Amino acid sequence: MKDWAEYWVVLSTFYVTQWAIDFVLCWLPFYYVAKLGFLLALWHPSTRVAQSLYQKVLSPLAITYEADIDRLHADFRTKTAGAYARDFGGQLQRF
C-alpha cells in the first residue's frame, strides 16, 4: 500500500508541474515518447522509479516545509469548521 501511495504522490506532483516541463522541453525530438516512457517506468512496480523519486526528492522537501504545512492545515481546519458550523449547524440539529 505504501508503494501505491508514493506512486500517487509522485504522479500528482508530475501533473502539477507538467505545464512548465512541457513548455520548456516540448521542442526536443521524441520528447513525448520519452515522457510516455517515464510515465510507464513510474507506473511499473519492478522499476521502483516512483519510490526512488519520493524518497530522494519529495520526502526531504516535505520534511523541510513540514511546520509550514502543519500550520496551514490547522488554519484551514479552523476556518472550515467555523464555516461548516455557521452554514450547516442548524440543519444538523434537526436530526
Coordinates of N, CA and C in Angstrom, one line a residue:
M1 N 0.8 -1.2 0.0 CA 0.0 0.0 0.0 C 0.9 1.3 0.0
K2 N 2.0 1.2 0.7 CA 2.9 2.3 0.8 C 3.5 2.7 -0.6
D3 N 3.8 1.7 -1.4 CA 4.3 1.9 -2.8 C 3.3 2.6 -3.6
W4 N 2.0 2.3 -3.5 CA 1.0 3.0 -4.3 C 0.8 4.4 -3.8
A5 N 0.8 4.6 -2.5 CA 0.7 6.0 -2.0 C 1.8 6.9 -2.5
E6 N 3.1 6.3 -2.5 CA 4.2 7.1 -3.1 C 4.0 7.3 -4.6
Y7 N 3.5 6.3 -5.3 CA 3.3 6.5 -6.7 C 2.3 7.6 -7.0
W8 N 1.2 7.7 -6.2 CA 0.2 8.7 -6.5 C 0.7 10.1 -6.1
V9 N 1.6 10.2 -5.1 CA 2.1 11.5 -4.7 C 3.1 12.0 -5.8
V10 N 3.9 11.1 -6.3 CA 4.8 11.4 -7.4 C 4.1 11.8 -8.7
L11 N 3.1 11.0 -9.0 CA 2.3 11.3 -10.2 C 1.6 12.6 -10.1
S12 N 1.0 12.9 -9.0 CA 0.3 14.2 -8.9 C 1.2 15.3 -8.9
T13 N 2.4 15.2 -8.4 CA 3.4 16.2 -8.5 C 3.9 16.4 -9.9
F14 N 4.0 15.3 -10.6 CA 4.3 15.4 -12.1 C 3.2 16.2 -12.8
Y15 N 2.0 15.8 -12.6 CA 0.9 16.5 -13.3 C 0.8 18.0 -12.9
V16 N 1.1 18.4 -11.7 CA 1.1 19.8 -11.3 C 2.2 20.6 -12.0
T17 N 3.3 20.0 -12.2 CA 4.5 20.7 -12.8 C 4.5 20.4 -14.3
Q18 N 3.7 19.6 -14.9 CA 3.8 19.2 -16.3 C 3.7 20.4 -17.2
W19 N 2.9 21.4 -17.0 CA 2.7 22.5 -17.9 C 4.1 23.2 -18.1
A20 N 4.8 23.4 -17.0 CA 6.1 24.1 -17.1 C 7.1 23.2 -17.8
I21 N 7.1 21.9 -17.5 CA 8.0 21.0 -18.2 C 7.7 20.9 -19.7
D22 N 6.5 20.8 -20.0 CA 6.1 20.8 -21.4 C 6.5 22.0 -22.2
F23 N 6.3 23.2 -21.5 CA 6.6 24.5 -22.2 C 8.1 24.5 -22.5
V24 N 9.0 24.0 -21.6 CA 10.4 24.1 -21.8 C 10.9 23.0 -22.7
L25 N 10.4 21.8 -22.6 CA 11.0 20.7 -23.3 C 10.3 20.2 -24.5
C26 N 9.2 20.8 -24.9 CA 8.4 20.2 -26.0 C 9.0 20.3 -27.3
W27 N 10.0 21.1 -27.5 CA 10.7 21.3 -28.8 C 11.7 20.2 -29.0
L28 N 12.1 19.4 -28.0 CA 13.1 18.3 -28.1 C 12.5 17.2 -29.0
P29 N 13.3 16.6 -29.9 CA 12.8 15.5 -30.6 C 12.5 14.3 -29.7
F30 N 11.4 13.6 -29.9 CA 11.0 12.4 -29.1 C 10.7 12.7 -27.7
Y31 N 10.4 14.0 -27.4 CA 10.0 14.4 -26.0 C 8.8 13.6 -25.5
Y32 N 7.8 13.5 -26.3 CA 6.6 12.9 -25.9 C 6.7 11.4 -25.8
V33 N 7.6 10.8 -26.5 CA 7.9 9.4 -26.4 C 8.7 9.1 -25.1
A34 N 9.6 10.0 -24.8 CA 10.4 9.9 -23.5 C 9.4 10.2 -22.3
K35 N 8.5 11.1 -22.5 CA 7.5 11.3 -21.4 C 6.7 10.1 -21.1
L36 N 6.2 9.5 -22.2 CA 5.5 8.2 -22.1 C 6.3 7.1 -21.4
G37 N 7.6 7.0 -21.8 CA 8.5 6.0 -21.2 C 8.6 6.3 -19.7
F38 N 8.7 7.6 -19.3 CA 8.9 8.0 -17.9 C 7.6 7.6 -17.1
L39 N 6.4 7.9 -17.7 CA 5.2 7.5 -17.0 C 5.0 6.0 -16.9
L40 N 5.4 5.2 -17.9 CA 5.4 3.8 -17.8 C 6.4 3.3 -16.7
A41 N 7.6 3.8 -16.7 CA 8.5 3.4 -15.7 C 8.0 3.8 -14.3
L42 N 7.4 4.9 -14.2 CA 6.8 5.4 -12.9 C 5.7 4.4 -12.4
W43 N 4.9 3.9 -13.4 CA 3.8 3.0 -13.0 C 4.3 1.6 -12.7
H44 N 5.2 1.1 -13.5 CA 5.6 -0.3 -13.4 C 6.3 -0.6 -12.0
P45 N 5.8 -1.6 -11.3 CA 6.3 -1.8 -9.9 C 7.8 -2.3 -9.9
S46 N 8.2 -3.0 -10.9 CA 9.6 -3.6 -10.9 C 10.7 -2.5 -11.0
T47 N 10.4 -1.3 -11.6 CA 11.4 -0.3 -11.8 C 11.6 0.5 -10.5
R48 N 10.6 0.6 -9.7 CA 10.6 1.4 -8.4 C 11.1 2.8 -8.6
V49 N 10.7 3.4 -9.8 CA 11.1 4.8 -10.0 C 10.3 5.7 -9.1
A50 N 9.0 5.5 -8.9 CA 8.2 6.3 -8.1 C 8.7 6.3 -6.7
Q51 N 9.1 5.2 -6.2 CA 9.6 5.1 -4.8 C 10.9 5.8 -4.6
S52 N 11.8 5.7 -5.6 CA 13.1 6.4 -5.6 C 12.9 7.9 -5.6
L53 N 12.0 8.4 -6.5 CA 11.8 9.8 -6.6 C 11.1 10.4 -5.3
Y54 N 10.2 9.6 -4.7 CA 9.6 10.0 -3.5 C 10.6 10.1 -2.4
Q55 N 11.4 9.1 -2.2 CA 12.3 9.0 -1.1 C 13.5 10.0 -1.2
K56 N 13.9 10.2 -2.4 CA 15.1 11.1 -2.6 C 14.8 12.5 -2.9
V57 N 13.6 12.9 -3.4 CA 13.2 14.2 -3.7 C 12.1 14.8 -2.9
L58 N 10.9 14.1 -3.0 CA 9.7 14.7 -2.4 C 9.7 14.6 -0.9
S59 N 10.1 13.5 -0.3 CA 10.1 13.3 1.2 C 11.0 14.3 1.9
P60 N 12.2 14.5 1.4 CA 13.1 15.5 2.1 C 12.5 17.0 1.9
L61 N 11.9 17.2 0.7 CA 11.3 18.5 0.5 C 10.1 18.7 1.5
A62 N 9.3 17.7 1.7 CA 8.1 17.8 2.6 C 8.6 18.0 4.0
I63 N 9.7 17.3 4.4 CA 10.2 17.5 5.7 C 10.7 18.9 6.0
T64 N 11.3 19.5 5.0 CA 11.8 20.9 5.1 C 10.6 21.8 5.4
Y65 N 9.5 21.6 4.8 CA 8.4 22.5 4.9 C 7.3 22.0 5.9
E66 N 7.6 21.0 6.7 CA 6.6 20.3 7.5 C 5.9 21.3 8.4
A67 N 6.6 22.1 9.1 CA 6.0 23.1 10.0 C 5.0 24.0 9.3
D68 N 5.4 24.5 8.1 CA 4.5 25.4 7.4 C 3.2 24.6 6.9
I69 N 3.4 23.4 6.5 CA 2.3 22.6 6.0 C 1.3 22.4 7.2
D70 N 1.9 22.0 8.4 CA 1.0 21.8 9.5 C 0.3 23.0 10.0
R71 N 0.9 24.2 9.9 CA 0.3 25.5 10.3 C -0.8 25.8 9.3
L72 N -0.6 25.6 8.0 CA -1.6 25.9 7.0 C -2.8 24.9 7.2
H73 N -2.5 23.7 7.5 CA -3.6 22.7 7.7 C -4.4 23.1 8.9
A74 N -3.8 23.5 10.0 CA -4.5 23.9 11.2 C -5.4 25.1 10.9
D75 N -4.9 26.1 10.2 CA -5.6 27.3 9.8 C -6.8 26.9 9.0
F76 N -6.6 26.0 8.0 CA -7.7 25.6 7.1 C -8.8 24.9 7.9
R77 N -8.4 24.0 8.8 CA -9.4 23.3 9.6 C -10.2 24.3 10.5
T78 N -9.5 25.3 11.1 CA -10.2 26.2 11.9 C -11.2 27.0 11.1
K79 N -10.8 27.5 9.9 CA -11.7 28.3 9.0 C -12.9 27.4 8.5
T80 N -12.6 26.2 8.1 CA -13.7 25.4 7.6 C -14.6 24.9 8.6
A81 N -14.1 24.7 9.8 CA -15.0 24.3 10.9 C -16.0 25.4 11.3
G82 N -15.5 26.6 11.3 CA -16.4 27.8 11.6 C -17.4 27.9 10.5
A83 N -17.0 27.8 9.2 CA -18.0 28.0 8.1 C -19.0 26.8 8.1
Y84 N -18.5 25.6 8.4 CA -19.4 24.5 8.5 C -20.5 24.6 9.6
A85 N -20.0 25.1 10.7 CA -21.0 25.3 11.9 C -21.9 26.4 11.5
R86 N -21.5 27.4 10.9 CA -22.3 28.6 10.5 C -23.4 28.1 9.4
D87 N -22.9 27.4 8.4 CA -23.8 27.1 7.3 C -24.7 25.9 7.6
F88 N -24.2 24.9 8.3 CA -24.9 23.6 8.4 C -25.3 23.3 9.8
G89 N -24.9 24.1 10.8 CA -25.1 23.7 12.2 C -26.6 23.6 12.5
G90 N -27.4 24.5 12.1 CA -28.9 24.4 12.4 C -29.5 23.2 11.7
Q91 N -29.1 22.8 10.5 CA -29.7 21.7 9.8 C -29.3 20.4 10.5
L92 N -28.2 20.3 11.1 CA -27.8 19.0 11.8 C -28.6 18.9 13.1
Q93 N -29.0 19.9 13.7 CA -29.7 19.8 15.0 C -31.1 19.2 14.8
R94 N -31.6 19.3 13.6 CA -33.0 18.7 13.3 C -32.9 17.2 13.4
F95 N -31.8 16.6 13.1 CA -31.7 15.1 13.1 C -31.5 14.7 14.4

